[in-house]
XYZ file of C-alpha atoms in Angstrom:
694
model
C 195.225 6.214 74.897
C 197.870 8.558 74.026
C 196.339 11.794 75.423
C 195.131 10.022 78.679
C 198.894 8.893 79.311
C 200.099 12.239 79.110
C 197.348 14.231 80.934
C 197.782 12.296 83.826
C 201.546 12.699 82.913
C 200.954 16.721 83.441
C 198.502 16.358 86.555
C 201.756 13.431 88.056
C 204.043 16.553 87.215
C 202.179 19.482 88.400
C 201.481 17.685 91.517
C 204.781 17.502 92.359
C 206.007 20.987 91.739
C 203.156 21.449 93.996
C 204.828 19.994 97.060
C 207.742 20.702 96.708
C 207.205 24.486 97.037
C 208.527 25.819 100.091
C 210.342 28.471 101.732
C 213.403 27.297 100.107
C 212.121 26.935 97.179
C 208.424 29.782 96.506
C 208.010 29.826 93.425
C 206.400 27.350 90.821
C 208.951 28.389 88.336
C 211.931 27.474 89.895
C 209.899 23.996 91.182
C 209.998 22.834 88.097
C 213.187 23.501 86.717
C 215.246 21.595 89.156
C 212.482 18.360 89.092
C 212.302 18.621 85.300
C 216.716 19.201 85.055
C 217.412 16.628 87.732
C 215.196 13.671 85.685
C 216.410 14.728 82.250
C 219.847 14.975 84.289
C 218.838 11.171 85.269
C 218.122 10.592 81.631
C 221.456 11.286 80.285
C 220.037 14.067 78.286
C 222.457 16.432 79.729
C 225.185 16.090 82.619
C 226.088 18.741 85.570
C 222.384 21.157 85.060
C 222.440 24.145 87.271
C 219.284 25.246 88.449
C 220.037 29.042 88.350
C 217.061 32.288 87.664
C 218.774 35.140 86.716
C 217.215 38.078 85.458
C 217.191 41.801 84.518
C 217.490 44.285 81.675
C 220.203 45.680 79.219
C 219.257 49.077 77.634
C 215.754 48.778 78.212
C 216.446 44.820 76.402
C 214.929 41.609 79.180
C 217.146 38.812 79.769
C 216.480 36.069 81.774
C 217.246 32.374 82.181
C 216.348 29.423 84.538
C 219.432 27.412 84.672
C 223.069 26.563 82.653
C 225.109 23.427 82.305
C 228.580 24.346 81.222
C 230.172 20.774 79.357
C 234.584 21.814 79.166
C 234.930 19.096 77.629
C 232.932 19.378 74.409
C 232.989 23.424 74.766
C 229.330 23.456 74.823
C 226.997 26.013 76.734
C 223.389 25.108 77.590
C 220.635 27.910 78.408
C 218.137 26.703 80.188
C 214.809 28.649 80.093
C 211.393 28.282 81.443
C 207.711 28.685 80.740
C 205.581 27.120 83.410
C 202.028 27.312 83.843
C 200.814 24.220 86.030
C 197.660 24.376 83.886
C 195.563 21.735 83.956
C 195.402 19.810 80.811
C 198.259 21.546 79.650
C 198.188 24.484 78.120
C 199.343 25.401 74.463
C 202.510 28.257 74.359
C 201.901 30.227 71.762
C 205.380 30.166 69.025
C 205.809 33.793 69.801
C 205.737 33.316 73.428
C 208.673 30.501 73.418
C 210.548 32.583 70.685
C 211.143 35.691 73.075
C 212.014 33.289 75.567
C 214.943 31.651 73.944
C 215.912 35.886 72.957
C 215.506 36.480 76.733
C 218.459 33.797 76.932
C 220.962 34.574 74.306
C 220.435 38.467 75.550
C 221.639 36.940 78.952
C 224.646 35.562 77.330
C 225.329 39.049 75.516
C 225.356 40.539 78.486
C 227.924 37.801 80.067
C 230.589 38.839 77.356
C 229.562 42.905 77.372
C 231.025 42.443 81.136
C 227.817 41.364 83.198
C 229.949 40.105 85.935
C 231.184 43.157 87.221
C 226.730 44.762 86.932
C 226.229 42.099 89.075
C 226.433 42.485 93.326
C 227.303 40.154 95.337
C 230.091 39.414 93.288
C 229.891 35.920 94.715
C 226.961 33.732 93.149
C 226.082 31.198 91.013
C 224.783 34.180 88.594
C 228.685 35.865 88.975
C 230.715 32.984 88.165
C 228.323 32.017 85.120
C 228.747 35.440 83.655
C 232.579 35.170 84.437
C 232.937 32.084 82.769
C 230.588 32.978 79.467
C 232.858 35.657 79.002
C 236.490 33.969 79.725
C 235.033 31.529 77.912
C 233.164 32.802 74.666
C 235.807 33.100 72.211
C 236.489 29.178 72.422
C 232.561 28.396 72.387
C 231.933 25.540 70.174
C 228.204 25.856 69.826
C 225.369 27.451 72.442
C 222.064 25.905 73.065
C 219.308 27.082 74.695
C 216.510 24.647 75.837
C 213.062 25.918 76.767
C 211.259 23.335 79.481
C 207.686 23.613 80.210
C 204.630 22.098 81.633
C 202.540 23.132 78.006
C 202.703 22.674 74.513
C 205.003 23.948 72.123
C 203.673 24.670 68.521
C 205.420 26.613 65.403
C 208.036 28.622 66.810
C 211.350 29.725 64.836
C 214.440 30.028 67.410
C 217.484 31.895 66.707
C 220.578 30.363 64.444
C 223.047 32.506 65.409
C 225.000 34.815 68.233
C 227.552 36.338 67.724
C 229.009 34.066 64.576
C 228.580 30.979 66.326
C 225.713 28.310 65.405
C 222.948 28.349 68.307
C 220.940 24.967 68.353
C 217.840 25.247 69.806
C 216.207 21.835 72.635
C 212.395 22.122 73.005
C 210.973 19.795 75.802
C 207.390 20.296 76.210
C 205.116 17.847 77.864
C 204.626 16.278 75.108
C 208.282 14.990 75.032
C 208.703 15.246 78.764
C 206.139 11.851 78.686
C 208.045 9.971 75.697
C 211.238 10.712 78.604
C 210.373 10.405 81.792
C 206.733 8.763 81.722
C 207.672 5.904 79.357
C 211.468 6.093 79.262
C 212.306 5.858 76.159
C 215.395 7.816 74.996
C 216.638 5.980 71.851
C 213.762 7.508 69.573
C 214.378 11.104 69.900
C 218.394 10.172 68.862
C 217.834 10.645 64.563
C 220.673 11.277 62.189
C 218.608 12.761 58.905
C 222.210 11.410 57.341
C 221.324 12.980 54.048
C 221.977 16.549 55.717
C 224.467 15.755 57.567
C 227.181 15.193 54.777
C 225.411 16.014 51.794
C 223.917 12.532 50.425
C 222.984 8.502 51.799
C 225.297 6.675 52.917
C 226.248 3.131 50.127
C 225.811 0.630 52.082
C 225.652 -3.401 51.794
C 222.346 -5.195 53.461
C 222.377 -8.201 54.989
C 218.984 -9.359 54.699
C 217.132 -10.890 57.993
C 217.410 -14.282 59.291
C 214.683 -15.572 60.888
C 213.406 -12.592 61.088
C 215.838 -11.081 64.645
C 217.427 -8.344 62.874
C 218.978 -7.395 59.789
C 222.270 -5.907 59.062
C 224.174 -3.002 57.192
C 227.471 -2.808 55.918
C 228.670 0.600 54.880
C 231.377 3.676 56.091
C 230.911 6.969 57.710
C 233.082 9.454 57.393
C 234.897 10.325 60.275
C 233.871 13.835 60.785
C 230.382 13.150 60.641
C 230.129 10.693 63.323
C 231.819 13.315 66.005
C 229.337 16.016 64.738
C 226.130 13.163 65.737
C 228.943 12.369 69.215
C 228.773 15.927 69.173
C 224.912 17.070 69.425
C 223.890 13.541 71.780
C 226.815 12.859 73.592
C 226.438 10.178 76.047
C 223.174 9.369 75.080
C 224.086 7.693 72.201
C 226.043 4.845 74.132
C 223.642 4.111 76.264
C 223.750 0.501 75.660
C 227.463 0.885 75.397
C 229.170 -1.504 77.607
C 232.012 1.272 78.309
C 232.269 3.949 79.354
C 235.138 6.626 77.281
C 238.390 5.453 79.656
C 240.189 8.930 78.664
C 243.302 8.520 76.147
C 245.840 9.240 78.886
C 248.320 6.653 78.131
C 251.375 6.330 75.967
C 249.813 2.229 75.458
C 246.134 2.934 75.533
C 243.919 2.707 72.680
C 242.840 5.633 72.623
C 246.099 7.562 72.568
C 246.831 4.815 69.628
C 243.850 6.396 68.009
C 244.498 9.570 68.615
C 248.124 8.831 66.175
C 245.683 7.407 64.102
C 244.155 10.220 63.328
C 247.040 13.130 63.652
C 249.794 11.433 61.454
C 247.816 8.571 59.434
C 244.018 10.203 58.789
C 243.727 8.081 55.416
C 244.675 4.623 57.409
C 242.284 5.090 59.980
C 239.581 2.395 58.032
C 242.447 0.398 58.125
C 243.376 0.637 61.266
C 239.921 0.407 63.228
C 237.896 -2.112 63.380
C 235.045 0.372 63.704
C 231.564 0.810 65.125
C 228.359 -1.598 65.833
C 225.287 0.269 66.227
C 221.693 -0.577 66.058
C 218.760 1.311 65.403
C 214.786 1.089 66.226
C 214.364 2.719 62.115
C 215.883 3.051 58.816
C 214.941 4.756 55.760
C 216.486 2.761 53.259
C 216.372 4.034 49.071
C 217.781 2.664 45.516
C 219.515 5.985 44.082
C 220.395 6.458 40.112
C 223.319 3.863 39.705
C 220.728 1.196 41.357
C 223.098 1.403 44.529
C 220.771 0.844 48.603
C 221.310 3.810 50.350
C 220.899 4.867 54.149
C 219.571 8.551 54.977
C 218.551 8.328 57.994
C 218.512 6.505 61.383
C 216.066 6.355 64.171
C 216.983 5.189 67.765
C 220.273 5.460 66.732
C 223.274 3.463 69.684
C 226.916 2.439 69.246
C 227.004 -0.808 70.508
C 230.794 -1.431 70.252
C 233.046 1.716 69.710
C 232.013 3.851 72.421
C 235.827 4.777 72.335
C 235.970 5.688 69.115
C 233.089 7.771 68.271
C 234.293 10.117 72.194
C 238.138 9.881 70.641
C 237.084 11.387 67.343
C 234.687 13.713 69.356
C 237.372 14.686 71.259
C 240.381 15.162 68.404
C 238.232 17.336 66.337
C 237.136 19.403 69.239
C 239.986 19.177 71.940
C 243.069 19.318 70.082
C 242.052 20.993 66.647
C 242.838 17.716 63.913
C 241.367 17.486 60.815
C 239.285 14.692 60.256
C 238.426 15.441 56.408
C 240.271 11.674 55.513
C 239.051 9.880 58.718
C 236.266 7.316 57.891
C 235.009 4.880 59.954
C 233.278 0.987 59.501
C 230.163 0.477 61.169
C 228.142 -2.160 61.438
C 224.148 -0.976 61.616
C 222.451 -3.954 62.898
C 217.806 -3.238 62.948
C 216.608 -5.656 65.147
C 213.472 -7.586 64.619
C 212.004 -10.366 66.363
C 214.841 -11.229 68.615
C 215.445 -9.158 72.062
C 217.141 -6.005 71.801
C 218.392 -6.237 75.134
C 219.524 -9.325 74.992
C 221.280 -8.848 71.044
C 223.416 -5.965 72.870
C 224.893 -8.227 75.430
C 225.978 -10.465 73.058
C 226.650 -8.246 70.375
C 228.747 -5.888 73.197
C 230.653 -9.587 74.625
C 231.301 -10.961 70.719
C 232.730 -7.745 68.869
C 234.278 -5.725 72.356
C 237.972 -7.198 71.947
C 239.586 -3.766 73.210
C 239.304 -4.284 76.086
C 237.875 -6.605 78.503
C 234.577 -6.393 79.360
C 233.244 -7.515 82.841
C 229.727 -7.611 84.540
C 230.475 -4.755 86.057
C 230.547 -2.520 82.712
C 226.586 -3.117 82.401
C 224.830 -0.082 84.732
C 220.734 -1.447 85.472
C 220.985 -4.805 84.325
C 224.414 -5.568 87.294
C 223.927 -8.032 89.301
C 225.068 -5.311 91.877
C 222.498 -2.448 91.801
C 219.540 -5.781 90.880
C 220.484 -6.999 94.630
C 219.858 -3.380 95.888
C 216.212 -3.547 93.864
C 215.568 -7.236 95.835
C 216.773 -5.317 99.236
C 214.833 -2.279 98.997
C 211.751 -4.177 97.690
C 212.155 -7.062 100.916
C 213.492 -4.114 103.680
C 210.879 -2.827 105.577
C 211.423 -0.324 107.842
C 210.728 -0.987 111.406
C 206.854 0.584 111.420
C 206.345 -2.514 109.519
C 204.974 0.132 107.153
C 206.494 1.375 104.582
C 209.725 1.055 102.968
C 212.116 2.180 99.918
C 211.833 1.810 96.107
C 215.070 1.903 94.254
C 214.992 2.921 90.993
C 216.766 0.351 89.198
C 215.862 1.065 85.784
C 214.559 5.194 84.279
C 210.550 5.101 84.852
C 210.469 2.220 87.161
C 208.860 4.024 89.316
C 206.061 6.014 87.242
C 205.423 2.120 86.499
C 205.178 0.164 89.409
C 202.538 3.891 90.711
C 200.638 3.720 87.149
C 200.440 0.200 88.090
C 199.301 0.963 91.147
C 196.639 2.981 89.923
C 194.141 0.388 88.195
C 192.906 0.345 91.284
C 192.344 2.955 94.294
C 193.312 0.777 96.908
C 196.189 -0.243 95.396
C 196.965 3.071 94.600
C 197.357 4.402 98.310
C 198.875 1.412 100.163
C 201.712 2.132 97.007
C 201.695 6.002 97.961
C 201.782 5.347 101.646
C 203.967 2.618 101.288
C 206.137 4.288 98.849
C 206.478 7.889 98.914
C 208.498 9.592 96.562
C 210.804 10.777 99.010
C 212.026 6.905 99.794
C 212.264 6.719 96.125
C 216.453 6.222 95.649
C 217.459 6.186 91.759
C 221.546 4.488 90.702
C 222.584 8.332 90.617
C 221.229 9.049 93.534
C 223.611 5.809 95.362
C 226.627 6.858 93.160
C 226.179 10.015 94.732
C 225.602 9.284 98.294
C 228.328 6.265 98.497
C 230.757 8.367 96.824
C 230.456 11.674 98.853
C 231.171 9.055 101.906
C 233.768 7.098 100.742
C 235.566 11.336 99.713
C 235.408 11.645 96.810
C 233.290 15.028 96.238
C 235.370 15.942 93.613
C 233.791 12.845 92.177
C 229.992 14.324 92.638
C 230.660 17.195 91.529
C 231.356 16.364 88.179
C 227.102 15.978 87.606
C 225.181 13.075 88.142
C 226.252 11.025 84.527
C 229.768 11.196 85.234
C 230.112 10.517 88.897
C 227.715 7.392 88.295
C 230.882 6.114 85.165
C 233.457 7.162 88.459
C 231.094 5.220 90.416
C 230.820 2.117 87.821
C 234.500 2.092 87.493
C 235.450 1.766 90.871
C 233.393 -1.344 91.753
C 234.585 -3.224 88.275
C 238.317 -2.276 89.625
C 237.416 -2.988 93.126
C 234.456 -6.187 92.870
C 232.254 -5.589 96.737
C 230.610 -7.848 99.464
C 227.795 -8.413 98.143
C 225.420 -6.322 99.605
C 222.898 -7.886 102.118
C 220.621 -6.076 104.643
C 222.832 -4.526 107.148
C 224.747 -2.909 104.047
C 221.405 -1.798 102.505
C 219.532 0.095 105.787
C 223.088 1.477 105.949
C 222.474 2.845 102.774
C 219.275 4.290 103.097
C 220.891 6.437 106.574
C 223.705 7.548 104.139
C 220.473 8.803 101.750
C 219.017 10.334 104.861
C 221.733 11.970 106.352
C 222.974 13.671 102.659
C 219.308 14.203 102.480
C 219.063 16.333 105.347
C 222.275 17.853 104.548
C 221.160 18.924 101.401
C 217.638 20.174 102.551
C 219.214 22.710 105.572
C 222.262 23.864 102.626
C 219.390 24.669 100.667
C 217.794 26.347 103.542
C 220.429 28.706 104.435
C 220.707 30.560 100.648
C 224.592 30.329 100.171
C 224.770 32.982 97.202
C 226.155 29.986 95.147
C 227.282 25.926 94.570
C 224.913 25.111 97.339
C 225.315 21.426 95.782
C 228.817 20.908 95.718
C 228.970 23.033 99.586
C 227.214 19.777 100.772
C 229.129 16.965 98.910
C 232.076 18.449 100.345
C 230.205 19.178 104.049
C 229.197 15.488 103.983
C 232.820 14.150 102.963
C 234.124 16.507 105.672
C 232.108 15.196 107.947
C 232.433 10.970 106.918
C 236.474 11.820 107.041
C 236.127 12.865 110.380
C 234.189 10.310 111.523
C 235.776 7.784 110.084
C 232.841 7.325 108.277
C 231.544 5.934 111.515
C 228.068 6.683 112.613
C 225.689 5.189 114.228
C 223.832 3.871 110.987
C 221.003 2.060 113.043
C 219.697 5.373 114.694
C 219.286 6.611 111.548
C 217.667 3.836 109.672
C 215.322 3.074 112.942
C 214.217 7.165 113.106
C 214.292 7.926 109.148
C 215.790 11.227 110.306
C 218.991 13.148 111.553
C 218.647 14.483 114.975
C 218.642 18.546 116.041
C 222.388 17.987 117.255
C 223.399 16.646 113.293
C 221.614 19.650 112.043
C 223.348 22.401 113.859
C 226.859 20.564 112.998
C 225.824 20.776 109.407
C 224.481 24.497 109.498
C 227.971 24.613 111.527
C 230.163 23.353 108.997
C 228.752 24.660 105.909
C 229.391 28.222 106.147
C 233.210 26.980 106.988
C 233.352 24.477 104.055
C 231.885 27.467 102.167
C 234.894 29.980 102.954
C 237.787 27.029 102.415
C 236.423 25.982 98.997
C 236.324 29.206 98.169
C 240.194 30.222 99.306
C 240.932 27.158 97.586
C 240.236 28.216 94.456
C 241.528 31.075 94.208
C 241.626 32.672 91.151
C 240.333 29.523 89.248
C 237.100 28.917 88.742
C 235.189 27.702 91.897
C 232.609 25.334 89.915
C 235.697 24.173 87.761
C 237.856 23.665 90.863
C 235.811 21.570 93.135
C 235.685 19.017 90.192
C 239.613 18.443 91.239
C 240.891 16.213 93.602
C 243.504 18.144 94.015
C 240.678 20.370 95.592
C 239.729 17.536 98.125
C 243.181 16.716 98.974
C 244.247 20.631 99.482
C 241.359 21.418 102.099
C 241.542 17.687 104.059
C 244.127 19.370 106.494
C 242.215 22.223 107.343
C 238.380 20.996 107.872
C 236.587 21.669 110.926
C 236.625 20.115 114.431
C 234.887 17.397 115.805
C 233.873 19.022 120.243
C 231.563 17.744 122.337
C 228.626 17.257 122.835
C 228.834 14.777 119.779
C 225.784 14.345 118.107
C 223.878 11.234 119.332
C 225.044 9.485 116.096
C 228.511 10.262 116.447
C 228.434 9.640 119.968
C 226.904 6.097 120.296
C 228.475 2.442 121.731
C 227.367 -0.425 119.648
C 229.289 -2.910 117.474
C 229.428 -2.465 113.886
C 230.711 -4.476 110.977
C 232.229 -3.288 107.730
C 230.388 -3.172 104.576
C 231.165 -2.879 100.715
C 231.916 0.579 99.998
C 231.276 1.860 103.528
C 233.350 1.122 106.286
C 232.404 1.250 109.992
C 232.968 0.111 112.664
C 232.126 0.756 116.175
C 233.233 0.804 120.129
C 232.642 3.727 122.764
C 232.478 6.805 120.600
C 234.043 10.231 121.506
C 235.775 13.190 120.070
C 238.932 11.586 121.328
C 238.155 8.671 119.462
C 237.582 10.483 116.069
C 241.067 12.642 116.240
C 242.848 9.127 116.811
C 241.201 8.428 113.588
C 242.380 11.677 112.054
C 246.094 11.760 113.071
C 245.887 8.099 111.469
C 245.118 9.527 108.489
C 247.527 12.396 108.228
C 250.933 9.635 107.863
C 251.062 8.797 104.870
C 251.071 5.155 103.981
C 255.028 4.546 102.946
C 255.300 5.349 106.862
C 253.164 2.881 108.606
C 254.435 0.285 106.675
C 257.701 1.376 108.038
C 256.297 1.445 111.040
C 254.574 -2.255 110.500
C 258.348 -3.737 109.827
C 260.473 -1.489 112.075
C 259.013 -2.297 115.148
C 257.949 -5.960 115.028
C 261.403 -6.537 114.253
C 263.167 -4.707 117.298
C 259.510 -6.339 119.167
C 258.389 -3.103 119.702
C 255.838 -3.648 118.799
C 253.402 -6.915 118.821
C 252.894 -8.747 115.934
C 249.607 -8.241 115.522
C 249.509 -4.418 115.870
C 252.269 -4.276 113.031
C 249.327 -6.421 111.397
C 247.304 -3.477 112.231
C 249.975 -0.809 110.520
C 250.130 -2.567 107.830
C 246.475 -2.851 106.877
C 246.061 0.906 107.432
C 249.566 1.150 105.128
C 247.354 0.242 102.612
C 244.391 2.245 103.530
C 246.309 5.399 103.074
C 247.459 4.141 99.457
C 243.664 4.183 98.614
C 243.398 7.185 99.692
C 241.447 6.276 103.274
C 238.657 5.802 101.447
C 237.879 2.713 103.508
C 238.838 4.131 107.084
C 240.966 2.853 110.590
C 237.793 2.152 112.988
C 238.526 2.733 117.148
C 240.196 0.575 118.218
C 242.624 0.214 114.952
C 243.021 3.925 115.508
C 244.369 3.418 119.492
C 246.198 0.839 118.908
C 248.451 1.920 115.411
C 249.405 5.307 117.099
C 250.175 3.806 120.257
C 252.917 1.805 118.311
C 253.622 4.571 116.201
C 254.016 6.929 119.084
C 256.623 3.670 120.559
C 258.561 3.237 117.183
C 259.270 6.798 117.640
C 260.174 6.496 120.670
C 263.114 4.305 120.251
C 264.102 6.659 117.588
C 263.201 3.753 114.435
C 261.072 5.769 112.955
C 259.860 9.612 112.364
C 256.109 9.078 112.388
C 255.556 12.678 112.828
C 253.282 12.086 116.196
C 256.117 14.734 118.462
C 254.687 15.459 121.443
C 251.243 14.451 120.664
C 249.475 11.387 122.994
C 247.899 9.485 121.857
C 245.111 10.216 123.410
C 245.456 7.720 126.234
C 246.916 8.123 129.529
C 248.946 4.513 128.988
C 250.864 5.524 126.249
């Protein structure tokens, strides 16, 4: 049965690769790499991966990579190497072939340290920037990891264990493991911790036997260095079931700052001061030692349910602050769930055990009401033709599960594929990426799927949105169509580097220039953008590429694009709109506002968008002054003063919400009036409001 399931998964994967071959990606190996990295990133195995095929020779020795990821926080470099055959059934990959692929990837890293960047032409490509990144950071790398991606089945191999005095880690994702992760959607089982190998002995523990077969509990103490090493290895995958993301170490009053101070100044008191962590496991190996005491020797399916901040703080203290964890001990409660429901158990533990910060419903991801509502809307909102809909993959692997379920009957399978083809599949990471870019946060998008999603969920918690409705969902899909069209067009333009980042900034730039106001109904109805909008994207993409590179200067571009300062720096220099506008911009249909997606209506022209842009050049403090002084002196009507106050709030919020055409018109008239009255310098000067009556 398992063999049949793997064979079906393999067949589906190969078919998807063949479907993805185009003039933009003519090689199946390239398509496979991109596809698998996207899915593994969604699954939380990697963060901010970049497909990048680069090969060459150094002193007659070949080097080659197919992608990379650089984690600045953990000082970790991942290099991906791909072996793709497209064989059905999946073929076996000889051990020596796999080993050679790993060695070629390591040679690339060595070539970078030895000055490869200066030899690559042109000098502003993804490959040359990566080579400079490796050359610059080689001395600070904690580890280098070589990751093999393949559609085959890999046997025994002997991976390299050292590179220039640094440990080399090896990860292998063959078709069997990919099926477990992407097909079955199970990732916990991949987390296996051999405590004896990690700390040299088992952990003495106190066992609390199960009651009603719901769970077993084990109380123990884990060395802080060991916990940091486990986090180094698995990262946020350890926190998959955790209710909160790591909140950071900023601020003297933050819990994490207190943790750091304890580690730095009184490490031996950590056990006394800290509540420790609560973890769940699928399995654990417990043995009795020579003294008759119980020891935990290994853990499988480890998940930190409570104490994610403690874990991440220990890792940061060790890796970024170079603090010793030798005298740090962490109290641990391990729960092995028996007959109880794991998800319900985790939710209960999280609510009951977490006292460091208040836990809100929005802290959850797949089970968050927001995502449940989107799933319901996707299932019930049909295209205008009535023959199809979008599929929202709220839980990882749910699309594949639905597809397999439909495959039991040929008629159901055909219907499913017609109604919800793969190109209409939408994941949680997709939603976060599209809405973040449209809301003017391209820097967050550039952080990568997982980190952007965490930031997105935090914003949902800070400002709970109006519950999504069908109008909101159609606008979401319209933005998705626009983003994907931009992605496709920019990819076809073959920029030497940073295509994904250019896409995020182009979408943010167009949203900024239009005030987030385009004809979403037209996009939904046509399920495609107009040729004119595609031309605008093609015109703006090289301009944004130039702006981004100028803004980066001597800094590493990929790291600079992740900073809010990058977006702030280029906002005042974005391209201008000009006539004729694409039909999506020149519509005249009134629309209301939706949660997290400010929209508007009215007759839209270049002058309208210029007014919106001019409003957004005025600070919140000035808008507030215009409102107060204009109202007090009766220079402007009290209703218009209210509009100016509203714009002040938008400005304080970083213009995540943008003025409508009518708001911009009335507000600019008010600003000009108080400026002419000598009450406030709004910075308009000789500018008109774009209206003859102003």
